[in-house]
mmCIF file of C-alpha atoms in Angstrom:
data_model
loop_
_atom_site.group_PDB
_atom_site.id
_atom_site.type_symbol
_atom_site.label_atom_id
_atom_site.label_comp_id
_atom_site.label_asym_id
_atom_site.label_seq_id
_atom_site.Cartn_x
_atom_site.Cartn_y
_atom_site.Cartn_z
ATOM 1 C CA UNK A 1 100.872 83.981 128.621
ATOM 2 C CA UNK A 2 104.475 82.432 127.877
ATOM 3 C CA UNK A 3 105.476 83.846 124.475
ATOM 4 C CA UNK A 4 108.578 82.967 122.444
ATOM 5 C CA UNK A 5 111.173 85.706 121.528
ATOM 6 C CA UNK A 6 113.362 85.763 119.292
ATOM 7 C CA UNK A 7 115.525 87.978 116.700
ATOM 8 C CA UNK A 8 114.588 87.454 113.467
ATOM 9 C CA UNK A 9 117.280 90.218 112.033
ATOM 10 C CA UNK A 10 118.827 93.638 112.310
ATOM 11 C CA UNK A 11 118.178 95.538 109.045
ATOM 12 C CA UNK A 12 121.435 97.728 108.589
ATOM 13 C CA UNK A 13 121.861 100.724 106.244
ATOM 14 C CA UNK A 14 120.469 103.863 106.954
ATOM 15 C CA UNK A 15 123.293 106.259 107.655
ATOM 16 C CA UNK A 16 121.529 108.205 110.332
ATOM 17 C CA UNK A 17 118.276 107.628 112.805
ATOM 18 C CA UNK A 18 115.498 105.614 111.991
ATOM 19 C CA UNK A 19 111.893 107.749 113.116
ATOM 20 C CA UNK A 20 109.189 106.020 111.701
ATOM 21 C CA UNK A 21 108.746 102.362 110.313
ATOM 22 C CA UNK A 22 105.313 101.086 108.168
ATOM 23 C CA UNK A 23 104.239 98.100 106.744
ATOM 24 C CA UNK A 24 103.974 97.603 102.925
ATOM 25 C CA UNK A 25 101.528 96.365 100.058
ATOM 26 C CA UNK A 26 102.887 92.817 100.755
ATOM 27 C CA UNK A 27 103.239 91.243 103.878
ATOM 28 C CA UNK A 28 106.932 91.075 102.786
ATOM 29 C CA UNK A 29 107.558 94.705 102.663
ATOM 30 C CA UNK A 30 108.919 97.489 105.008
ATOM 31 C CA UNK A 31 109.408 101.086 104.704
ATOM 32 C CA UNK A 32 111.368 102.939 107.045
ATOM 33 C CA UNK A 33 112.334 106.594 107.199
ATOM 34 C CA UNK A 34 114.212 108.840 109.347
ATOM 35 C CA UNK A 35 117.243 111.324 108.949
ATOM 36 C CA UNK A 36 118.298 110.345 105.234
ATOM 37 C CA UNK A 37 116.747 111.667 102.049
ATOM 38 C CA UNK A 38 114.853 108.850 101.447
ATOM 39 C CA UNK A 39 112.083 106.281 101.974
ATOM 40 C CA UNK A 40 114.022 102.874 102.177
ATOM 41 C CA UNK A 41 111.986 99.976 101.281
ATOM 42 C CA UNK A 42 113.359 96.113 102.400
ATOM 43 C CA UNK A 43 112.228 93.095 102.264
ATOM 44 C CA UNK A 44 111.523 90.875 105.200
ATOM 45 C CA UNK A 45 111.709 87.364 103.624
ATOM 46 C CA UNK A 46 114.993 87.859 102.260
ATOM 47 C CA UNK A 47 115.839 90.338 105.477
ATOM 48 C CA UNK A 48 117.717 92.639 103.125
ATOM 49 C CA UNK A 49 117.648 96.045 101.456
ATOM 50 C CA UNK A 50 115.427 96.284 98.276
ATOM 51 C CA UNK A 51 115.309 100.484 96.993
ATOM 52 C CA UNK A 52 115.240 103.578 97.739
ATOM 53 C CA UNK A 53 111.272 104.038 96.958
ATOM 54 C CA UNK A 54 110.747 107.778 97.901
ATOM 55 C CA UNK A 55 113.729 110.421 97.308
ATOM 56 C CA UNK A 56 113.171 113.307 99.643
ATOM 57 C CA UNK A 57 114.185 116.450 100.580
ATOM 58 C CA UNK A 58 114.432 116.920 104.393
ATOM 59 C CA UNK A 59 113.784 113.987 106.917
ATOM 60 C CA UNK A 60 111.029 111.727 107.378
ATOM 61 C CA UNK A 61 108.895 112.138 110.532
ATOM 62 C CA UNK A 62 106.039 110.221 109.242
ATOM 63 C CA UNK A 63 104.748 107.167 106.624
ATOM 64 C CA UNK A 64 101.376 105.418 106.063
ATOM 65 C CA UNK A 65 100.248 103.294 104.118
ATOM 66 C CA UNK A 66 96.645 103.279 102.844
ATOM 67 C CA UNK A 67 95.364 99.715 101.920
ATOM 68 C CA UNK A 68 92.186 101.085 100.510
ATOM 69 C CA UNK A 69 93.847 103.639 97.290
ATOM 70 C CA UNK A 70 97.014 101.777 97.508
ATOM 71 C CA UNK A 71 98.879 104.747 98.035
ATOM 72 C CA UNK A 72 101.657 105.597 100.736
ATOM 73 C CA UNK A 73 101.795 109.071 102.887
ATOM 74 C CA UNK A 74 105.160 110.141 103.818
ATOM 75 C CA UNK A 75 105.443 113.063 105.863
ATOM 76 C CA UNK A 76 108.651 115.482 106.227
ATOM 77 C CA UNK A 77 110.311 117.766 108.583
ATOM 78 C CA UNK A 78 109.726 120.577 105.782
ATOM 79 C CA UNK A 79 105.248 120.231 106.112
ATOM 80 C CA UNK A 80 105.561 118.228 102.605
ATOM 81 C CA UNK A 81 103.534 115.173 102.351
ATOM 82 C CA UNK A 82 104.742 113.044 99.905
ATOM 83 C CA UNK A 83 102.332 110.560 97.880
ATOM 84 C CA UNK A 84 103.591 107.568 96.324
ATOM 85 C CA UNK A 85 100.641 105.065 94.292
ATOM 86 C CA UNK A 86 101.665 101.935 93.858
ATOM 87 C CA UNK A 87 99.190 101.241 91.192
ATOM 88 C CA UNK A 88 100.620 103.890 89.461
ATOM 89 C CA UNK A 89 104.405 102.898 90.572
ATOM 90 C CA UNK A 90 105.152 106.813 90.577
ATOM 91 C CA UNK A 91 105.347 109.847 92.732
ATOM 92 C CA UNK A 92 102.316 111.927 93.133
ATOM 93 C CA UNK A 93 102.012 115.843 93.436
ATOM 94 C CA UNK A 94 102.550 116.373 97.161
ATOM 95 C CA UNK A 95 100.390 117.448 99.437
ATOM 96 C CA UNK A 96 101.237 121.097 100.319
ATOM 97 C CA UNK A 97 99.947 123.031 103.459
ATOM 98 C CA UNK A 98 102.233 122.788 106.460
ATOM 99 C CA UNK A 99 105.232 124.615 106.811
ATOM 100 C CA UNK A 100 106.345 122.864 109.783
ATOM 101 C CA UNK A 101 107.241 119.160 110.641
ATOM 102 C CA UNK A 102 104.123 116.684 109.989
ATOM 103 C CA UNK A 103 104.676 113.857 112.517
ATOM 104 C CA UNK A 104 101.633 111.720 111.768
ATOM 105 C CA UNK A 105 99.128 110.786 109.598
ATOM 106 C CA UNK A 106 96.358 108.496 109.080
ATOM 107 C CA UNK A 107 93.410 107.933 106.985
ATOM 108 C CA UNK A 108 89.142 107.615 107.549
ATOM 109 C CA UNK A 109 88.431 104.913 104.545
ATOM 110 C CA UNK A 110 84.830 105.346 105.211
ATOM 111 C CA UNK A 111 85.054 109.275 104.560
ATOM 112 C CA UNK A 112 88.012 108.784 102.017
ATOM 113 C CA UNK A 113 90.159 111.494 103.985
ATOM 114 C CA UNK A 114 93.569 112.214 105.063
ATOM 115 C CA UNK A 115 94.739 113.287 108.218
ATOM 116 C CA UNK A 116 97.804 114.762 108.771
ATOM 117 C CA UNK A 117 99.392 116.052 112.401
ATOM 118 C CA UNK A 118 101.839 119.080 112.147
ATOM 119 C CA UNK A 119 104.611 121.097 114.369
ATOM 120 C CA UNK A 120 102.013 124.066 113.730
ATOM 121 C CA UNK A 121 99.427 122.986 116.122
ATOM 122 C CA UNK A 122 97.103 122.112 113.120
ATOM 123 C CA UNK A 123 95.737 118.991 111.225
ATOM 124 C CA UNK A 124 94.772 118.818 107.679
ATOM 125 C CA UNK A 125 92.199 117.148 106.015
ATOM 126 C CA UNK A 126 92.833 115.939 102.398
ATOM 127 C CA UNK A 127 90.106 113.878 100.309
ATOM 128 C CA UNK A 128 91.859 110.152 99.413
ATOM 129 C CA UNK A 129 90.160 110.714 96.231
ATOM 130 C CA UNK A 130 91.184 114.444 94.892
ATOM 131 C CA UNK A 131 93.898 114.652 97.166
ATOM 132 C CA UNK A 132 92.426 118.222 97.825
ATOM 133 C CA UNK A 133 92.636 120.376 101.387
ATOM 134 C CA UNK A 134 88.772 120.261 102.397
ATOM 135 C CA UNK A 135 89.596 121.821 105.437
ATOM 136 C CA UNK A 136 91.913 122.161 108.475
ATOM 137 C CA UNK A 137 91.481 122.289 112.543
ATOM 138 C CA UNK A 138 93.467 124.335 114.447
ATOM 139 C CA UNK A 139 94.230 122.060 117.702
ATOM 140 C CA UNK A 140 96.935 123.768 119.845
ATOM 141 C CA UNK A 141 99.528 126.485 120.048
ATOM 142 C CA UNK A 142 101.794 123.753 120.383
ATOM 143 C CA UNK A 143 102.876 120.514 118.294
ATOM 144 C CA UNK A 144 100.539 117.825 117.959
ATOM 145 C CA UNK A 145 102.515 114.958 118.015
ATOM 146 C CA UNK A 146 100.160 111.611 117.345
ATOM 147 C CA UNK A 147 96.977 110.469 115.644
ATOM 148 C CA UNK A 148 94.511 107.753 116.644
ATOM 149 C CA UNK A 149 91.058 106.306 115.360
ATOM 150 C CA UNK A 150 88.765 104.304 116.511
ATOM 151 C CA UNK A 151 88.030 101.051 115.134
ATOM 152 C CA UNK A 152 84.663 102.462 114.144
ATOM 153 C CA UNK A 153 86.093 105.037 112.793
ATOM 154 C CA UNK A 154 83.903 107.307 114.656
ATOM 155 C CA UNK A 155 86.150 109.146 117.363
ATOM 156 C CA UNK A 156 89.599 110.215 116.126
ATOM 157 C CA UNK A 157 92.170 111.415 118.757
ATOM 158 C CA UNK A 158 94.864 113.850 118.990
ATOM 159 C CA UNK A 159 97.624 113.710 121.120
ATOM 160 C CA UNK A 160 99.715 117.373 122.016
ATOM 161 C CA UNK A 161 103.067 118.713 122.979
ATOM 162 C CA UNK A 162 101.113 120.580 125.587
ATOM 163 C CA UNK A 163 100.376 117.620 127.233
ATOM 164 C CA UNK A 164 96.430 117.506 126.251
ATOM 165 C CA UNK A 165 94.631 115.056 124.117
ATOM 166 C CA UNK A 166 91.895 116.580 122.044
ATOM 167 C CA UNK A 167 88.827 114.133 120.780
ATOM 168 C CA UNK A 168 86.810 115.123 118.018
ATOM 169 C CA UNK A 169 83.594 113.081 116.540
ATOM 170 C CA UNK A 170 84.745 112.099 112.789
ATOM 171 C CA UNK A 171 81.090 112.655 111.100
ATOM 172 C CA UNK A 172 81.285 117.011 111.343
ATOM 173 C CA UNK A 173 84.904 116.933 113.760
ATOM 174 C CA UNK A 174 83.019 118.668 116.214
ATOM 175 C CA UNK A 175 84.709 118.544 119.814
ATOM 176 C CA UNK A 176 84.021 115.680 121.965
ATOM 177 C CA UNK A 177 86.301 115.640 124.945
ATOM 178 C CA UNK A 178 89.636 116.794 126.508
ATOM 179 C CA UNK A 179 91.873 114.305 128.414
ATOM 180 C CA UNK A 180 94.598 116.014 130.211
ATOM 181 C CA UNK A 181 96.520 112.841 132.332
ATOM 182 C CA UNK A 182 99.841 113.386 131.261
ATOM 183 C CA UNK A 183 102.242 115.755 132.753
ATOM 184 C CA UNK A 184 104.635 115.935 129.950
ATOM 185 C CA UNK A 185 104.042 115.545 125.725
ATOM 186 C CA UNK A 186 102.134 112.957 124.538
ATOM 187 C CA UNK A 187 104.169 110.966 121.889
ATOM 188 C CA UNK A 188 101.796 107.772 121.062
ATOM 189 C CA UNK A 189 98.374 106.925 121.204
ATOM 190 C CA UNK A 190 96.066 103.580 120.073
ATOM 191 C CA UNK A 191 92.889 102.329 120.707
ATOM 192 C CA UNK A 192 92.670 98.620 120.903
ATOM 193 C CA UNK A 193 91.349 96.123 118.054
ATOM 194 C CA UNK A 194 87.721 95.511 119.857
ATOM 195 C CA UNK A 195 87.237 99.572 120.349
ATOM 196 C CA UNK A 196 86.655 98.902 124.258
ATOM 197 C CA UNK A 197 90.192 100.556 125.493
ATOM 198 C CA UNK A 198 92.177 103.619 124.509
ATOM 199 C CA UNK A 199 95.689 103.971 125.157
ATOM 200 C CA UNK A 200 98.689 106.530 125.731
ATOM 201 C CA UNK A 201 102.158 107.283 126.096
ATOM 202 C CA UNK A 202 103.575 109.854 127.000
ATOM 203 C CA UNK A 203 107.373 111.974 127.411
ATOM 204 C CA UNK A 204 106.271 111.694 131.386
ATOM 205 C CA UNK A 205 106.972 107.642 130.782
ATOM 206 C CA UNK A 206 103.355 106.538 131.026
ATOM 207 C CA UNK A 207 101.167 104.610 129.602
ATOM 208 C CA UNK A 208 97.607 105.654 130.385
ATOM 209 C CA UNK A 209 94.546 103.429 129.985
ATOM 210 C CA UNK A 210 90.899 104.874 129.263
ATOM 211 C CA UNK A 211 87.144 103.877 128.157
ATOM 212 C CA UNK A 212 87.294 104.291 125.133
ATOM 213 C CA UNK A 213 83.342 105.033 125.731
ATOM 214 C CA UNK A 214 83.899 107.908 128.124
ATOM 215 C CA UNK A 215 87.719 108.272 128.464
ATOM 216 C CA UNK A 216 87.580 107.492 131.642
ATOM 217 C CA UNK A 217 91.096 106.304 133.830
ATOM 218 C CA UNK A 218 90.909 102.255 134.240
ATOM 219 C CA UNK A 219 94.515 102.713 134.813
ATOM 220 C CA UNK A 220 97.607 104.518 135.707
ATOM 221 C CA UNK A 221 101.479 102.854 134.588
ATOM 222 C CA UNK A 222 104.712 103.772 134.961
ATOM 223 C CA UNK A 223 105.647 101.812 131.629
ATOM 224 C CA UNK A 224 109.300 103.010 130.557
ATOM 225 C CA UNK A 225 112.137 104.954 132.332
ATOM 226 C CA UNK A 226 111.595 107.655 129.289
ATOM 227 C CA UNK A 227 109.365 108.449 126.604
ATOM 228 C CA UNK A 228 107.130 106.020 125.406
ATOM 229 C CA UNK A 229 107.170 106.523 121.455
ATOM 230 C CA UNK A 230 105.307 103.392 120.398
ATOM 231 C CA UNK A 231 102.165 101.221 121.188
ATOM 232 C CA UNK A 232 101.320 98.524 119.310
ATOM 233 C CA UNK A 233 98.746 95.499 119.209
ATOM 234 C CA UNK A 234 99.539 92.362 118.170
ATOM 235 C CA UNK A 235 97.912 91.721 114.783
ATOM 236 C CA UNK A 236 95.930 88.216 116.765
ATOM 237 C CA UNK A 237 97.369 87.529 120.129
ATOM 238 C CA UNK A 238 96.051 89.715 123.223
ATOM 239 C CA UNK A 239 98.597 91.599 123.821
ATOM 240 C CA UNK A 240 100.396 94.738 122.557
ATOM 241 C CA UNK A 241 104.289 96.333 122.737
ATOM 242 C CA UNK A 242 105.516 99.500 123.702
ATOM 243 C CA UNK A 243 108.856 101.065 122.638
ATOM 244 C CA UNK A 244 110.733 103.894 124.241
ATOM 245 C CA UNK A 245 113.420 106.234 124.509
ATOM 246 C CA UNK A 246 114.945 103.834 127.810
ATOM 247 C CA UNK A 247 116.137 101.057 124.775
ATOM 248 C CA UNK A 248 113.457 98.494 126.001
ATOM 249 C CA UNK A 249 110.341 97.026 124.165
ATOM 250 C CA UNK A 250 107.918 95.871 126.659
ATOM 251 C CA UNK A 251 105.228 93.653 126.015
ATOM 252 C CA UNK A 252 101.955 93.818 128.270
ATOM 253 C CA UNK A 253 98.533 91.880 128.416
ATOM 254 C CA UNK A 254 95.727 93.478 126.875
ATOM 255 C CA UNK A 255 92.951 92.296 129.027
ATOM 256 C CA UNK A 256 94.831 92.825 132.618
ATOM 257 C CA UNK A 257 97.002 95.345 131.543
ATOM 258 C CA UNK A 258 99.849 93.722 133.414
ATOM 259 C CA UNK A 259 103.789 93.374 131.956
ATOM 260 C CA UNK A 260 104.601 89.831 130.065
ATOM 261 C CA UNK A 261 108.328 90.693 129.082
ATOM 262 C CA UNK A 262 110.783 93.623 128.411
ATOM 263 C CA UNK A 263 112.976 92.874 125.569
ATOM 264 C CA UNK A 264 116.316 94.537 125.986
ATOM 265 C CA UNK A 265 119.816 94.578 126.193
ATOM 266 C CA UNK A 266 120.413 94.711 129.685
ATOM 267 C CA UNK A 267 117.592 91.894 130.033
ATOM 268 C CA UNK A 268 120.267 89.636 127.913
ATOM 269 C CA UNK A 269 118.450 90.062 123.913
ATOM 270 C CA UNK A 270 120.495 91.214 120.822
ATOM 271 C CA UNK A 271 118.351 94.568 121.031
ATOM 272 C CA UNK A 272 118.477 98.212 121.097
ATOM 273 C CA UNK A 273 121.424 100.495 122.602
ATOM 274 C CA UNK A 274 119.723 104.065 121.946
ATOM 275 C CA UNK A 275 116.084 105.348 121.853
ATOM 276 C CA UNK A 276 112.873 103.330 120.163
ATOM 277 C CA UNK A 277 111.437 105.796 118.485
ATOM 278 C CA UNK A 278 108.750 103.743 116.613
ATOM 279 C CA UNK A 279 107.472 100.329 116.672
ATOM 280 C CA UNK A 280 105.137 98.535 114.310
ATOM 281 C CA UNK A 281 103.650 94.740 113.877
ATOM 282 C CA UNK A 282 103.748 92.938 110.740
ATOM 283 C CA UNK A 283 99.667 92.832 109.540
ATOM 284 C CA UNK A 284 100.095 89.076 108.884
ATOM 285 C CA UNK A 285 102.636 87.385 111.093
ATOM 286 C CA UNK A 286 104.416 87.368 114.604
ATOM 287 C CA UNK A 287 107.265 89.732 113.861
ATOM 288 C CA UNK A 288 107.497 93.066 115.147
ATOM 289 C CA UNK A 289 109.748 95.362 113.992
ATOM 290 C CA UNK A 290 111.329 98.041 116.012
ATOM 291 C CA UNK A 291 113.508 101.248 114.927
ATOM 292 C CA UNK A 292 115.481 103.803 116.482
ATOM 293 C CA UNK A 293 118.992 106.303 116.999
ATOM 294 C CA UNK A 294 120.946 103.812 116.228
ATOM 295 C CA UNK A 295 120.227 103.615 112.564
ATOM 296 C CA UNK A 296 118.893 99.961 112.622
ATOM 297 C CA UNK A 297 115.597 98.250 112.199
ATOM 298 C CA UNK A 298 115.160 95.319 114.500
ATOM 299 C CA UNK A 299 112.986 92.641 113.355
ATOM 300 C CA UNK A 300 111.680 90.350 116.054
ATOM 301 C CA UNK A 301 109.491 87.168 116.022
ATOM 302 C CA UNK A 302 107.298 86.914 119.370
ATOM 303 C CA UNK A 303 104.985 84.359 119.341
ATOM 304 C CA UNK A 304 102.654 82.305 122.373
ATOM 305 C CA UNK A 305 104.051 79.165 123.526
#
């Protein structure tokens, strides 16, 4: 596959690093979050800075936005989760629970729940509707780091500090299965679009590929120099991205597996000069936007030629 890159802008204004990046409502809008005390939202057909949407009070680790209620997650070093509706266009109550950095979160529509990863070891469950604790799981002694669902929504998967991914069944979250390929933290985690292939990264630098029937090894890469923070899937072409700690995007077939292109600065692109730590694709175009240290959001257009 020959794909076009190019840089569609840098998004300047945060005055410290960027750690998480989400789409919006509108296929125009961006939130990204990091070490400031707020949620900045921007918008990508102008490529400039529209609000501050969510004041906070210690930095952002995590957003996501939930299609189905409308309503954006934002999770903070301090355990608050912060709820914004945009039906509403005001702040919820937060969610309150962990007392310890929440570093993901994501949401079952079909069961109307939240999920949210903590520094504790633990992940909360929240009902979309109530916005009540039903319950919690107590995963590790250690951080767990990333979230990832199925496209079924049937298997969710969580991805540990200690090294270990734990899969749980969604219906009753009773334990499924325990991958242990990495050697170092796991720090990102996808399945793919068509639910045949289930991905991650890891602090060790790889990028692991499974069954997402079984979990099974198809393959075994040695994707980044450093952490791999970020995969991502192209909203319609096969392929997906990774971003890491090394400065480089790389972007990688996703039937063979194999590596397309690395976008970065010592490859000759306008691109990142400290760590990626989170990448995300625009639901309804080519752009991909990539965040890191060096307080910037990068918004790229890669499309097949």
């Amino acid at each position: 596959m020959k794909l076009s890159i190019e840089l569609d802008a840098i998004l300047s204004g945060h005055q410290n690093p960027i750690y998480t990046v989400e789409n919006g409502p509108e296929p125009y809008q961006l939130f990204t979050g990091g070490n400031d005390k707020g949620l900045v939202l921007w918008n990508l057909e102008k490529m400039n800075f529209e609000k501050i949407l969510l004041p906070v009070q210690s930095s952002i680790y995590s957003a996501h936005y939930d299609s189905n209620t409308d309503v954006l997650f934002v999770g903070e070093r301090n355990g608050k989760i912060n709820i914004y509706s945009f039906k509403e266009e005001k702040n919820l109550s937060p969610l309150l629970y962990h007392e310890k950095p929440v570093f993901d979160i994501a949401t079952l529509n079909e069961k109307k729940e939240l999920l949210a990863a903590s520094e504790d070891g633990k992940v909360s469950i929240w009902c979309l509707k109530t916005f009540k604790k039903l319950h919690h799981l107590d995963i590790s002694q250690d951080t767990i780091r990333t979230i990832a669902i199925s496209p079924d929504q049937k298997t969710v998967a969580f991805g540990a500090k200690d090294s270990r991914i734990y899969i749980f069944n969604t219906e009753d979250y009773s334990f499924k299965k325990l991958v242990k390929q990495h050697t170092m933290p796991v720090t990102s985690m996808t399945f793919s679009p068509d639910g045949r292939y289930f991905l991650s990264g890891g602090r060790d630098a790889k990028l692991f590929i499974y069954d997402a029937f079984d979990f099974s090894l198809i393959k075994d890469i040695t994707a980044h120099m450093f952490t791999v923070y970020g995969i991502s899937y192209h909203p319609h072409l096969p392929l997906f991205a990774t971003g890491s700690r090394d400065k480089s995007i790389k972007l990688w077939d996703a039937e063979t597996f194999e590596l397309i292109k690395t976008i970065s600065f010592e490859k000759g692109y306008d691109a990142h000069k400290l760590s990626i730590n989170k990448i995300v694709w625009n639901r309804n175009s080519d752009q991909l936007i990539s965040v890191g240290d060096e307080k910037l959001a990068y918004v790229w257009n890669i499309s097949s030629v």
